[in-house]
Amino acid sequence: MASTPRQRRKDARPQELLDAALELFVEKGFAATRSEEVAARAGVAKGTLYRYYPSKNELFKAMVRENLSMHIAESAAQAAQYEGPIAELLGRMMQAWWAKVGHGKAGVVCKIVMVEARRFPELAQFYVDEVITPSQALIGGLIERGIRSGEFRAVPIEATVHLLIAPMLHMLLHEHSFGEHDICPETMTAEELLDAQMSLLLHGLLAPG
Protein backbone atom coordinates (compact mmCIF):
# COMPACT_ATOMS: atom_id res chain seq x y z
CA MET A 1 0.00 0.00 0.00
CA ALA A 2 1.35 3.41 -0.98
CA SER A 3 2.13 5.75 1.90
CA THR A 4 0.10 8.93 2.29
CA PRO A 5 1.67 12.42 2.17
CA ARG A 6 1.07 12.70 5.91
CA GLN A 7 2.91 9.42 6.56
CA ARG A 8 5.81 10.48 4.33
CA ARG A 9 6.01 13.78 6.22
CA LYS A 10 6.06 11.91 9.53
CA ASP A 11 8.80 9.57 8.31
CA ALA A 12 10.91 12.54 7.21
CA ARG A 13 10.47 14.43 10.46
CA PRO A 14 13.49 13.04 12.38
CA GLN A 15 15.80 14.12 9.55
CA GLU A 16 14.13 17.53 9.35
CA LEU A 17 14.72 18.00 13.08
CA LEU A 18 18.39 16.97 12.76
CA ASP A 19 18.87 19.38 9.85
CA ALA A 20 17.24 22.23 11.77
CA ALA A 21 19.36 21.51 14.84
CA LEU A 22 22.57 21.48 12.82
CA GLU A 23 21.73 24.84 11.24
CA LEU A 24 21.11 26.39 14.64
CA PHE A 25 24.17 24.80 16.27
CA VAL A 26 26.29 26.35 13.51
CA GLU A 27 24.62 29.74 13.79
CA LYS A 28 24.44 30.03 17.60
CA GLY A 29 26.50 27.20 19.09
CA PHE A 30 25.19 24.17 20.93
CA ALA A 31 24.96 25.86 24.34
CA ALA A 32 22.96 28.86 23.10
CA THR A 33 20.47 26.87 21.05
CA ARG A 34 17.17 26.04 22.78
CA SER A 35 15.08 23.00 21.94
CA GLU A 36 12.04 25.15 21.10
CA GLU A 37 14.13 26.98 18.51
CA VAL A 38 14.97 23.68 16.84
CA ALA A 39 11.29 22.73 16.78
CA ALA A 40 10.31 26.12 15.34
CA ARG A 41 13.01 25.93 12.65
CA ALA A 42 11.71 22.48 11.65
CA GLY A 43 8.10 23.75 11.66
CA VAL A 44 6.83 21.48 14.44
CA ALA A 45 5.70 21.84 18.04
CA LYS A 46 8.21 21.37 20.85
CA GLY A 47 6.29 18.28 21.96
CA THR A 48 6.89 16.74 18.56
CA LEU A 49 10.63 17.28 18.93
CA TYR A 50 10.63 15.55 22.32
CA ARG A 51 8.69 12.62 20.85
CA TYR A 52 11.71 11.85 18.66
CA TYR A 53 14.53 13.28 20.78
CA PRO A 54 13.81 13.59 24.54
CA SER A 55 16.55 16.19 25.09
CA LYS A 56 18.95 18.43 23.23
CA ASN A 57 21.76 16.06 24.17
CA GLU A 58 19.93 13.13 22.57
CA LEU A 59 19.36 15.22 19.48
CA PHE A 60 23.08 15.88 19.24
CA LYS A 61 23.94 12.22 19.81
CA ALA A 62 21.63 11.24 16.96
CA MET A 63 23.41 13.77 14.77
CA VAL A 64 26.79 12.22 15.60
CA ARG A 65 25.52 8.69 14.94
CA GLU A 66 24.04 9.61 11.58
CA ASN A 67 26.91 11.72 10.28
CA LEU A 68 29.96 9.99 11.79
CA SER A 69 29.37 6.65 13.52
CA MET A 70 27.71 5.23 10.43
CA HIS A 71 30.71 6.04 8.21
CA ILE A 72 33.16 4.51 10.69
CA ALA A 73 31.12 1.29 10.84
CA GLU A 74 31.00 1.10 7.04
CA SER A 75 34.76 1.59 6.79
CA ALA A 76 35.40 -1.08 9.43
CA ALA A 77 33.22 -3.56 7.54
CA GLN A 78 35.06 -2.86 4.27
CA ALA A 79 38.47 -3.15 5.96
CA ALA A 80 37.55 -6.52 7.47
CA GLN A 81 36.95 -7.95 3.98
CA TYR A 82 39.93 -6.30 2.29
CA GLU A 83 42.85 -8.52 1.28
CA GLY A 84 45.19 -6.23 -0.71
CA PRO A 85 48.05 -3.90 0.28
CA ILE A 86 47.29 -2.00 3.48
CA ALA A 87 48.98 1.19 2.24
CA GLU A 88 46.57 1.31 -0.68
CA LEU A 89 43.58 0.79 1.61
CA LEU A 90 44.71 3.51 4.02
CA GLY A 91 45.04 5.99 1.16
CA ARG A 92 41.59 5.13 -0.17
CA MET A 93 40.01 5.35 3.28
CA MET A 94 41.46 8.79 3.94
CA GLN A 95 40.22 10.11 0.60
CA ALA A 96 36.79 8.54 1.22
CA TRP A 97 36.65 10.02 4.73
CA TRP A 98 37.24 13.50 3.38
CA ALA A 99 34.66 13.05 0.61
CA LYS A 100 31.96 11.76 3.00
CA VAL A 101 32.82 13.61 6.19
CA GLY A 102 35.43 16.34 5.92
CA HIS A 103 33.73 19.08 3.98
CA GLY A 104 30.05 18.16 4.46
CA LYS A 105 27.57 18.28 7.33
CA ALA A 106 29.56 15.67 9.23
CA GLY A 107 32.57 17.97 9.26
CA VAL A 108 30.44 20.67 10.86
CA VAL A 109 29.44 18.21 13.58
CA CYS A 110 33.13 17.48 14.28
CA LYS A 111 33.89 21.18 14.59
CA ILE A 112 30.98 21.75 16.98
CA VAL A 113 32.25 18.98 19.24
CA MET A 114 35.75 20.47 19.31
CA VAL A 115 34.37 23.89 20.21
CA GLU A 116 31.85 22.75 22.84
CA ALA A 117 33.55 19.69 24.38
CA ARG A 118 34.91 21.39 27.51
CA ARG A 119 31.47 22.69 28.48
CA PHE A 120 29.65 19.41 27.91
CA PRO A 121 31.74 16.52 29.27
CA GLU A 122 28.93 13.98 28.75
CA LEU A 123 28.76 14.76 25.04
CA ALA A 124 32.54 14.83 24.83
CA GLN A 125 32.70 11.32 26.32
CA PHE A 126 29.97 10.16 23.94
CA TYR A 127 31.99 11.50 21.00
CA VAL A 128 35.11 9.73 22.26
CA ASP A 129 33.21 6.45 22.53
CA GLU A 130 31.36 6.75 19.22
CA VAL A 131 33.94 8.42 16.99
CA ILE A 132 37.48 8.82 18.32
CA THR A 133 38.03 5.39 19.86
CA PRO A 134 36.53 3.39 16.95
CA SER A 135 38.44 5.50 14.39
CA GLN A 136 41.74 5.00 16.17
CA ALA A 137 41.04 1.28 16.58
CA LEU A 138 40.25 0.93 12.88
CA ILE A 139 43.40 2.72 11.67
CA GLY A 140 45.59 1.16 14.33
CA GLY A 141 44.32 -2.28 13.39
CA LEU A 142 45.24 -1.71 9.76
CA ILE A 143 48.73 -0.54 10.65
CA GLU A 144 49.16 -3.63 12.85
CA ARG A 145 48.03 -5.83 9.95
CA GLY A 146 50.63 -4.19 7.72
CA ILE A 147 53.36 -4.82 10.29
CA ARG A 148 52.37 -8.46 10.72
CA SER A 149 52.36 -9.06 6.97
CA GLY A 150 55.78 -7.45 6.54
CA GLU A 151 54.44 -4.60 4.41
CA PHE A 152 55.31 -2.04 7.12
CA ARG A 153 58.27 -1.88 9.45
CA ALA A 154 57.60 -2.01 13.19
CA VAL A 155 56.44 1.58 13.75
CA PRO A 156 54.82 2.87 16.96
CA ILE A 157 51.17 2.25 16.17
CA GLU A 158 49.52 4.88 18.37
CA ALA A 159 51.82 7.65 17.16
CA THR A 160 51.31 6.63 13.53
CA VAL A 161 47.54 6.75 13.98
CA HIS A 162 47.81 10.34 15.21
CA LEU A 163 50.06 11.24 12.29
CA LEU A 164 47.41 10.00 9.89
CA ILE A 165 44.46 11.69 11.59
CA ALA A 166 45.96 15.08 12.51
CA PRO A 167 46.18 16.57 8.97
CA MET A 168 42.55 15.68 8.29
CA LEU A 169 41.43 17.45 11.46
CA HIS A 170 43.47 20.49 10.41
CA MET A 171 41.78 20.51 7.00
CA LEU A 172 38.37 20.10 8.61
CA LEU A 173 38.86 23.07 10.93
CA HIS A 174 40.13 25.22 8.06
CA GLU A 175 37.22 24.19 5.84
CA HIS A 176 34.60 25.09 8.42
CA SER A 177 36.27 28.21 9.81
CA PHE A 178 38.44 30.23 7.42
CA GLY A 179 37.18 28.42 4.36
CA GLU A 180 33.57 29.44 4.96
CA HIS A 181 34.54 33.10 4.49
CA ASP A 182 37.19 32.57 1.80
CA ILE A 183 39.63 34.73 3.78
CA CYS A 184 42.44 32.18 3.81
CA PRO A 185 41.99 30.05 0.69
CA GLU A 186 43.84 26.78 0.33
CA THR A 187 46.45 26.60 -2.43
CA MET A 188 45.90 22.89 -3.01
CA THR A 189 43.01 20.48 -2.86
CA ALA A 190 42.38 18.24 0.11
CA GLU A 191 42.97 15.25 -2.16
CA GLU A 192 46.41 16.55 -3.14
CA LEU A 193 47.33 17.15 0.50
CA LEU A 194 46.24 13.64 1.51
CA ASP A 195 48.27 12.14 -1.34
CA ALA A 196 51.35 14.08 -0.19
CA GLN A 197 50.76 13.00 3.40
CA MET A 198 50.61 9.32 2.45
CA SER A 199 53.73 9.64 0.30
CA LEU A 200 55.69 11.25 3.13
CA LEU A 201 54.43 8.75 5.67
CA LEU A 202 55.32 5.79 3.49
CA HIS A 203 58.61 7.02 2.03
CA GLY A 204 59.84 9.81 4.33
CA LEU A 205 61.82 12.91 3.35
CA LEU A 206 65.20 11.28 2.79
CA ALA A 207 66.26 10.69 -0.78
CA PRO A 208 67.16 7.11 -1.74
CA GLY A 209 70.79 6.36 -0.77
PDB file of C-alpha atoms in Angstrom:
ATOM      1  CA  MET A   1       0.000   0.000   0.000  1.00  0.00           C
ATOM      2  CA  ALA A   2       1.347   3.412  -0.977  1.00  0.00           C
ATOM      3  CA  SER A   3       2.131   5.748   1.899  1.00  0.00           C
ATOM      4  CA  THR A   4       0.102   8.926   2.292  1.00  0.00           C
ATOM      5  CA  PRO A   5       1.666  12.423   2.166  1.00  0.00           C
ATOM      6  CA  ARG A   6       1.071  12.696   5.914  1.00  0.00           C
ATOM      7  CA  GLN A   7       2.906   9.421   6.563  1.00  0.00           C
ATOM      8  CA  ARG A   8       5.808  10.483   4.327  1.00  0.00           C
ATOM      9  CA  ARG A   9       6.009  13.778   6.222  1.00  0.00           C
ATOM     10  CA  LYS A  10       6.063  11.908   9.533  1.00  0.00           C
ATOM     11  CA  ASP A  11       8.801   9.566   8.311  1.00  0.00           C
ATOM     12  CA  ALA A  12      10.914  12.536   7.211  1.00  0.00           C
ATOM     13  CA  ARG A  13      10.465  14.428  10.464  1.00  0.00           C
ATOM     14  CA  PRO A  14      13.492  13.038  12.379  1.00  0.00           C
ATOM     15  CA  GLN A  15      15.798  14.122   9.551  1.00  0.00           C
ATOM     16  CA  GLU A  16      14.132  17.528   9.354  1.00  0.00           C
ATOM     17  CA  LEU A  17      14.719  17.996  13.077  1.00  0.00           C
ATOM     18  CA  LEU A  18      18.385  16.975  12.759  1.00  0.00           C
ATOM     19  CA  ASP A  19      18.873  19.382   9.848  1.00  0.00           C
ATOM     20  CA  ALA A  20      17.242  22.229  11.766  1.00  0.00           C
ATOM     21  CA  ALA A  21      19.355  21.507  14.837  1.00  0.00           C
ATOM     22  CA  LEU A  22      22.570  21.478  12.824  1.00  0.00           C
ATOM     23  CA  GLU A  23      21.733  24.841  11.236  1.00  0.00           C
ATOM     24  CA  LEU A  24      21.114  26.387  14.641  1.00  0.00           C
ATOM     25  CA  PHE A  25      24.168  24.801  16.265  1.00  0.00           C
ATOM     26  CA  VAL A  26      26.292  26.346  13.510  1.00  0.00           C
ATOM     27  CA  GLU A  27      24.616  29.744  13.795  1.00  0.00           C
ATOM     28  CA  LYS A  28      24.437  30.029  17.600  1.00  0.00           C
ATOM     29  CA  GLY A  29      26.497  27.203  19.089  1.00  0.00           C
ATOM     30  CA  PHE A  30      25.192  24.171  20.934  1.00  0.00           C
ATOM     31  CA  ALA A  31      24.963  25.863  24.336  1.00  0.00           C
ATOM     32  CA  ALA A  32      22.962  28.862  23.101  1.00  0.00           C
ATOM     33  CA  THR A  33      20.472  26.865  21.049  1.00  0.00           C
ATOM     34  CA  ARG A  34      17.172  26.042  22.776  1.00  0.00           C
ATOM     35  CA  SER A  35      15.075  23.003  21.938  1.00  0.00           C
ATOM     36  CA  GLU A  36      12.038  25.147  21.099  1.00  0.00           C
ATOM     37  CA  GLU A  37      14.127  26.980  18.508  1.00  0.00           C
ATOM     38  CA  VAL A  38      14.975  23.682  16.837  1.00  0.00           C
ATOM     39  CA  ALA A  39      11.288  22.735  16.776  1.00  0.00           C
ATOM     40  CA  ALA A  40      10.314  26.117  15.337  1.00  0.00           C
ATOM     41  CA  ARG A  41      13.005  25.930  12.654  1.00  0.00           C
ATOM     42  CA  ALA A  42      11.710  22.481  11.654  1.00  0.00           C
ATOM     43  CA  GLY A  43       8.101  23.745  11.656  1.00  0.00           C
ATOM     44  CA  VAL A  44       6.831  21.478  14.444  1.00  0.00           C
ATOM     45  CA  ALA A  45       5.697  21.835  18.043  1.00  0.00           C
ATOM     46  CA  LYS A  46       8.212  21.366  20.852  1.00  0.00           C
ATOM     47  CA  GLY A  47       6.293  18.277  21.960  1.00  0.00           C
ATOM     48  CA  THR A  48       6.893  16.740  18.556  1.00  0.00           C
ATOM     49  CA  LEU A  49      10.628  17.284  18.926  1.00  0.00           C
ATOM     50  CA  TYR A  50      10.625  15.553  22.324  1.00  0.00           C
ATOM     51  CA  ARG A  51       8.692  12.623  20.851  1.00  0.00           C
ATOM     52  CA  TYR A  52      11.708  11.851  18.659  1.00  0.00           C
ATOM     53  CA  TYR A  53      14.527  13.285  20.779  1.00  0.00           C
ATOM     54  CA  PRO A  54      13.808  13.587  24.543  1.00  0.00           C
ATOM     55  CA  SER A  55      16.546  16.192  25.086  1.00  0.00           C
ATOM     56  CA  LYS A  56      18.949  18.429  23.226  1.00  0.00           C
ATOM     57  CA  ASN A  57      21.756  16.056  24.173  1.00  0.00           C
ATOM     58  CA  GLU A  58      19.926  13.128  22.574  1.00  0.00           C
ATOM     59  CA  LEU A  59      19.364  15.222  19.475  1.00  0.00           C
ATOM     60  CA  PHE A  60      23.081  15.883  19.242  1.00  0.00           C
ATOM     61  CA  LYS A  61      23.938  12.219  19.811  1.00  0.00           C
ATOM     62  CA  ALA A  62      21.628  11.238  16.957  1.00  0.00           C
ATOM     63  CA  MET A  63      23.413  13.770  14.770  1.00  0.00           C
ATOM     64  CA  VAL A  64      26.792  12.216  15.603  1.00  0.00           C
ATOM     65  CA  ARG A  65      25.525   8.694  14.938  1.00  0.00           C
ATOM     66  CA  GLU A  66      24.037   9.611  11.581  1.00  0.00           C
ATOM     67  CA  ASN A  67      26.912  11.718  10.280  1.00  0.00           C
ATOM     68  CA  LEU A  68      29.959   9.993  11.790  1.00  0.00           C
ATOM     69  CA  SER A  69      29.371   6.651  13.521  1.00  0.00           C
ATOM     70  CA  MET A  70      27.706   5.232  10.431  1.00  0.00           C
ATOM     71  CA  HIS A  71      30.711   6.039   8.208  1.00  0.00           C
ATOM     72  CA  ILE A  72      33.156   4.507  10.688  1.00  0.00           C
ATOM     73  CA  ALA A  73      31.120   1.292  10.842  1.00  0.00           C
ATOM     74  CA  GLU A  74      31.002   1.098   7.039  1.00  0.00           C
ATOM     75  CA  SER A  75      34.765   1.592   6.787  1.00  0.00           C
ATOM     76  CA  ALA A  76      35.401  -1.076   9.426  1.00  0.00           C
ATOM     77  CA  ALA A  77      33.222  -3.563   7.537  1.00  0.00           C
ATOM     78  CA  GLN A  78      35.061  -2.860   4.273  1.00  0.00           C
ATOM     79  CA  ALA A  79      38.469  -3.147   5.962  1.00  0.00           C
ATOM     80  CA  ALA A  80      37.551  -6.524   7.467  1.00  0.00           C
ATOM     81  CA  GLN A  81      36.951  -7.949   3.982  1.00  0.00           C
ATOM     82  CA  TYR A  82      39.933  -6.302   2.289  1.00  0.00           C
ATOM     83  CA  GLU A  83      42.854  -8.523   1.282  1.00  0.00           C
ATOM     84  CA  GLY A  84      45.186  -6.229  -0.714  1.00  0.00           C
ATOM     85  CA  PRO A  85      48.053  -3.903   0.283  1.00  0.00           C
ATOM     86  CA  ILE A  86      47.292  -1.997   3.484  1.00  0.00           C
ATOM     87  CA  ALA A  87      48.979   1.187   2.241  1.00  0.00           C
ATOM     88  CA  GLU A  88      46.573   1.314  -0.677  1.00  0.00           C
ATOM     89  CA  LEU A  89      43.584   0.788   1.608  1.00  0.00           C
ATOM     90  CA  LEU A  90      44.708   3.510   4.023  1.00  0.00           C
ATOM     91  CA  GLY A  91      45.038   5.993   1.165  1.00  0.00           C
ATOM     92  CA  ARG A  92      41.589   5.133  -0.166  1.00  0.00           C
ATOM     93  CA  MET A  93      40.015   5.346   3.281  1.00  0.00           C
ATOM     94  CA  MET A  94      41.459   8.788   3.940  1.00  0.00           C
ATOM     95  CA  GLN A  95      40.221  10.108   0.604  1.00  0.00           C
ATOM     96  CA  ALA A  96      36.790   8.542   1.218  1.00  0.00           C
ATOM     97  CA  TRP A  97      36.647  10.022   4.730  1.00  0.00           C
ATOM     98  CA  TRP A  98      37.242  13.497   3.376  1.00  0.00           C
ATOM     99  CA  ALA A  99      34.657  13.046   0.611  1.00  0.00           C
ATOM    100  CA  LYS A 100      31.965  11.755   3.002  1.00  0.00           C
ATOM    101  CA  VAL A 101      32.820  13.611   6.191  1.00  0.00           C
ATOM    102  CA  GLY A 102      35.427  16.337   5.922  1.00  0.00           C
ATOM    103  CA  HIS A 103      33.729  19.082   3.977  1.00  0.00           C
ATOM    104  CA  GLY A 104      30.051  18.156   4.462  1.00  0.00           C
ATOM    105  CA  LYS A 105      27.573  18.279   7.328  1.00  0.00           C
ATOM    106  CA  ALA A 106      29.557  15.673   9.230  1.00  0.00           C
ATOM    107  CA  GLY A 107      32.573  17.972   9.256  1.00  0.00           C
ATOM    108  CA  VAL A 108      30.444  20.672  10.855  1.00  0.00           C
ATOM    109  CA  VAL A 109      29.444  18.208  13.584  1.00  0.00           C
ATOM    110  CA  CYS A 110      33.131  17.483  14.284  1.00  0.00           C
ATOM    111  CA  LYS A 111      33.889  21.176  14.591  1.00  0.00           C
ATOM    112  CA  ILE A 112      30.979  21.753  16.978  1.00  0.00           C
ATOM    113  CA  VAL A 113      32.247  18.980  19.244  1.00  0.00           C
ATOM    114  CA  MET A 114      35.748  20.468  19.307  1.00  0.00           C
ATOM    115  CA  VAL A 115      34.370  23.892  20.213  1.00  0.00           C
ATOM    116  CA  GLU A 116      31.850  22.754  22.840  1.00  0.00           C
ATOM    117  CA  ALA A 117      33.546  19.691  24.381  1.00  0.00           C
ATOM    118  CA  ARG A 118      34.905  21.395  27.513  1.00  0.00           C
ATOM    119  CA  ARG A 119      31.475  22.692  28.482  1.00  0.00           C
ATOM    120  CA  PHE A 120      29.651  19.411  27.908  1.00  0.00           C
ATOM    121  CA  PRO A 121      31.735  16.516  29.266  1.00  0.00           C
ATOM    122  CA  GLU A 122      28.928  13.980  28.752  1.00  0.00           C
ATOM    123  CA  LEU A 123      28.756  14.763  25.040  1.00  0.00           C
ATOM    124  CA  ALA A 124      32.536  14.827  24.828  1.00  0.00           C
ATOM    125  CA  GLN A 125      32.699  11.317  26.319  1.00  0.00           C
ATOM    126  CA  PHE A 126      29.974  10.157  23.944  1.00  0.00           C
ATOM    127  CA  TYR A 127      31.990  11.496  21.004  1.00  0.00           C
ATOM    128  CA  VAL A 128      35.108   9.726  22.257  1.00  0.00           C
ATOM    129  CA  ASP A 129      33.210   6.445  22.533  1.00  0.00           C
ATOM    130  CA  GLU A 130      31.356   6.755  19.223  1.00  0.00           C
ATOM    131  CA  VAL A 131      33.937   8.424  16.989  1.00  0.00           C
ATOM    132  CA  ILE A 132      37.479   8.823  18.317  1.00  0.00           C
ATOM    133  CA  THR A 133      38.031   5.387  19.864  1.00  0.00           C
ATOM    134  CA  PRO A 134      36.531   3.394  16.947  1.00  0.00           C
ATOM    135  CA  SER A 135      38.444   5.499  14.394  1.00  0.00           C
ATOM    136  CA  GLN A 136      41.742   4.996  16.170  1.00  0.00           C
ATOM    137  CA  ALA A 137      41.043   1.281  16.584  1.00  0.00           C
ATOM    138  CA  LEU A 138      40.251   0.932  12.881  1.00  0.00           C
ATOM    139  CA  ILE A 139      43.396   2.716  11.670  1.00  0.00           C
ATOM    140  CA  GLY A 140      45.590   1.156  14.335  1.00  0.00           C
ATOM    141  CA  GLY A 141      44.321  -2.282  13.389  1.00  0.00           C
ATOM    142  CA  LEU A 142      45.237  -1.712   9.756  1.00  0.00           C
ATOM    143  CA  ILE A 143      48.731  -0.543  10.654  1.00  0.00           C
ATOM    144  CA  GLU A 144      49.159  -3.626  12.846  1.00  0.00           C
ATOM    145  CA  ARG A 145      48.029  -5.828   9.947  1.00  0.00           C
ATOM    146  CA  GLY A 146      50.629  -4.187   7.719  1.00  0.00           C
ATOM    147  CA  ILE A 147      53.357  -4.825  10.290  1.00  0.00           C
ATOM    148  CA  ARG A 148      52.366  -8.465  10.722  1.00  0.00           C
ATOM    149  CA  SER A 149      52.356  -9.057   6.971  1.00  0.00           C
ATOM    150  CA  GLY A 150      55.779  -7.449   6.541  1.00  0.00           C
ATOM    151  CA  GLU A 151      54.438  -4.598   4.409  1.00  0.00           C
ATOM    152  CA  PHE A 152      55.307  -2.042   7.116  1.00  0.00           C
ATOM    153  CA  ARG A 153      58.269  -1.877   9.451  1.00  0.00           C
ATOM    154  CA  ALA A 154      57.600  -2.009  13.187  1.00  0.00           C
ATOM    155  CA  VAL A 155      56.440   1.578  13.746  1.00  0.00           C
ATOM    156  CA  PRO A 156      54.820   2.869  16.965  1.00  0.00           C
ATOM    157  CA  ILE A 157      51.166   2.248  16.168  1.00  0.00           C
ATOM    158  CA  GLU A 158      49.523   4.879  18.372  1.00  0.00           C
ATOM    159  CA  ALA A 159      51.820   7.648  17.163  1.00  0.00           C
ATOM    160  CA  THR A 160      51.309   6.625  13.531  1.00  0.00           C
ATOM    161  CA  VAL A 161      47.543   6.751  13.982  1.00  0.00           C
ATOM    162  CA  HIS A 162      47.811  10.344  15.211  1.00  0.00           C
ATOM    163  CA  LEU A 163      50.063  11.243  12.287  1.00  0.00           C
ATOM    164  CA  LEU A 164      47.409   9.998   9.890  1.00  0.00           C
ATOM    165  CA  ILE A 165      44.463  11.686  11.593  1.00  0.00           C
ATOM    166  CA  ALA A 166      45.956  15.078  12.514  1.00  0.00           C
ATOM    167  CA  PRO A 167      46.184  16.573   8.973  1.00  0.00           C
ATOM    168  CA  MET A 168      42.554  15.676   8.289  1.00  0.00           C
ATOM    169  CA  LEU A 169      41.434  17.455  11.464  1.00  0.00           C
ATOM    170  CA  HIS A 170      43.467  20.490  10.412  1.00  0.00           C
ATOM    171  CA  MET A 171      41.777  20.512   7.003  1.00  0.00           C
ATOM    172  CA  LEU A 172      38.366  20.099   8.608  1.00  0.00           C
ATOM    173  CA  LEU A 173      38.856  23.067  10.934  1.00  0.00           C
ATOM    174  CA  HIS A 174      40.130  25.217   8.063  1.00  0.00           C
ATOM    175  CA  GLU A 175      37.225  24.192   5.835  1.00  0.00           C
ATOM    176  CA  HIS A 176      34.598  25.094   8.419  1.00  0.00           C
ATOM    177  CA  SER A 177      36.274  28.214   9.814  1.00  0.00           C
ATOM    178  CA  PHE A 178      38.444  30.229   7.418  1.00  0.00           C
ATOM    179  CA  GLY A 179      37.180  28.416   4.359  1.00  0.00           C
ATOM    180  CA  GLU A 180      33.569  29.445   4.960  1.00  0.00           C
ATOM    181  CA  HIS A 181      34.538  33.100   4.495  1.00  0.00           C
ATOM    182  CA  ASP A 182      37.190  32.566   1.803  1.00  0.00           C
ATOM    183  CA  ILE A 183      39.629  34.729   3.785  1.00  0.00           C
ATOM    184  CA  CYS A 184      42.440  32.184   3.811  1.00  0.00           C
ATOM    185  CA  PRO A 185      41.992  30.049   0.686  1.00  0.00           C
ATOM    186  CA  GLU A 186      43.836  26.782   0.327  1.00  0.00           C
ATOM    187  CA  THR A 187      46.447  26.600  -2.428  1.00  0.00           C
ATOM    188  CA  MET A 188      45.902  22.887  -3.009  1.00  0.00           C
ATOM    189  CA  THR A 189      43.013  20.485  -2.861  1.00  0.00           C
ATOM    190  CA  ALA A 190      42.384  18.237   0.106  1.00  0.00           C
ATOM    191  CA  GLU A 191      42.974  15.251  -2.155  1.00  0.00           C
ATOM    192  CA  GLU A 192      46.414  16.552  -3.142  1.00  0.00           C
ATOM    193  CA  LEU A 193      47.328  17.145   0.498  1.00  0.00           C
ATOM    194  CA  LEU A 194      46.244  13.643   1.509  1.00  0.00           C
ATOM    195  CA  ASP A 195      48.269  12.137  -1.339  1.00  0.00           C
ATOM    196  CA  ALA A 196      51.352  14.077  -0.195  1.00  0.00           C
ATOM    197  CA  GLN A 197      50.764  13.001   3.401  1.00  0.00           C
ATOM    198  CA  MET A 198      50.612   9.320   2.453  1.00  0.00           C
ATOM    199  CA  SER A 199      53.726   9.641   0.297  1.00  0.00           C
ATOM    200  CA  LEU A 200      55.692  11.247   3.127  1.00  0.00           C
ATOM    201  CA  LEU A 201      54.435   8.749   5.674  1.00  0.00           C
ATOM    202  CA  LEU A 202      55.317   5.789   3.493  1.00  0.00           C
ATOM    203  CA  HIS A 203      58.609   7.020   2.033  1.00  0.00           C
ATOM    204  CA  GLY A 204      59.843   9.809   4.326  1.00  0.00           C
ATOM    205  CA  LEU A 205      61.818  12.906   3.347  1.00  0.00           C
ATOM    206  CA  LEU A 206      65.203  11.275   2.790  1.00  0.00           C
ATOM    207  CA  ALA A 207      66.262  10.689  -0.781  1.00  0.00           C
ATOM    208  CA  PRO A 208      67.163   7.110  -1.737  1.00  0.00           C
ATOM    209  CA  GLY A 209      70.787   6.356  -0.772  1.00  0.00           C
TER     210      GLY A 209
END
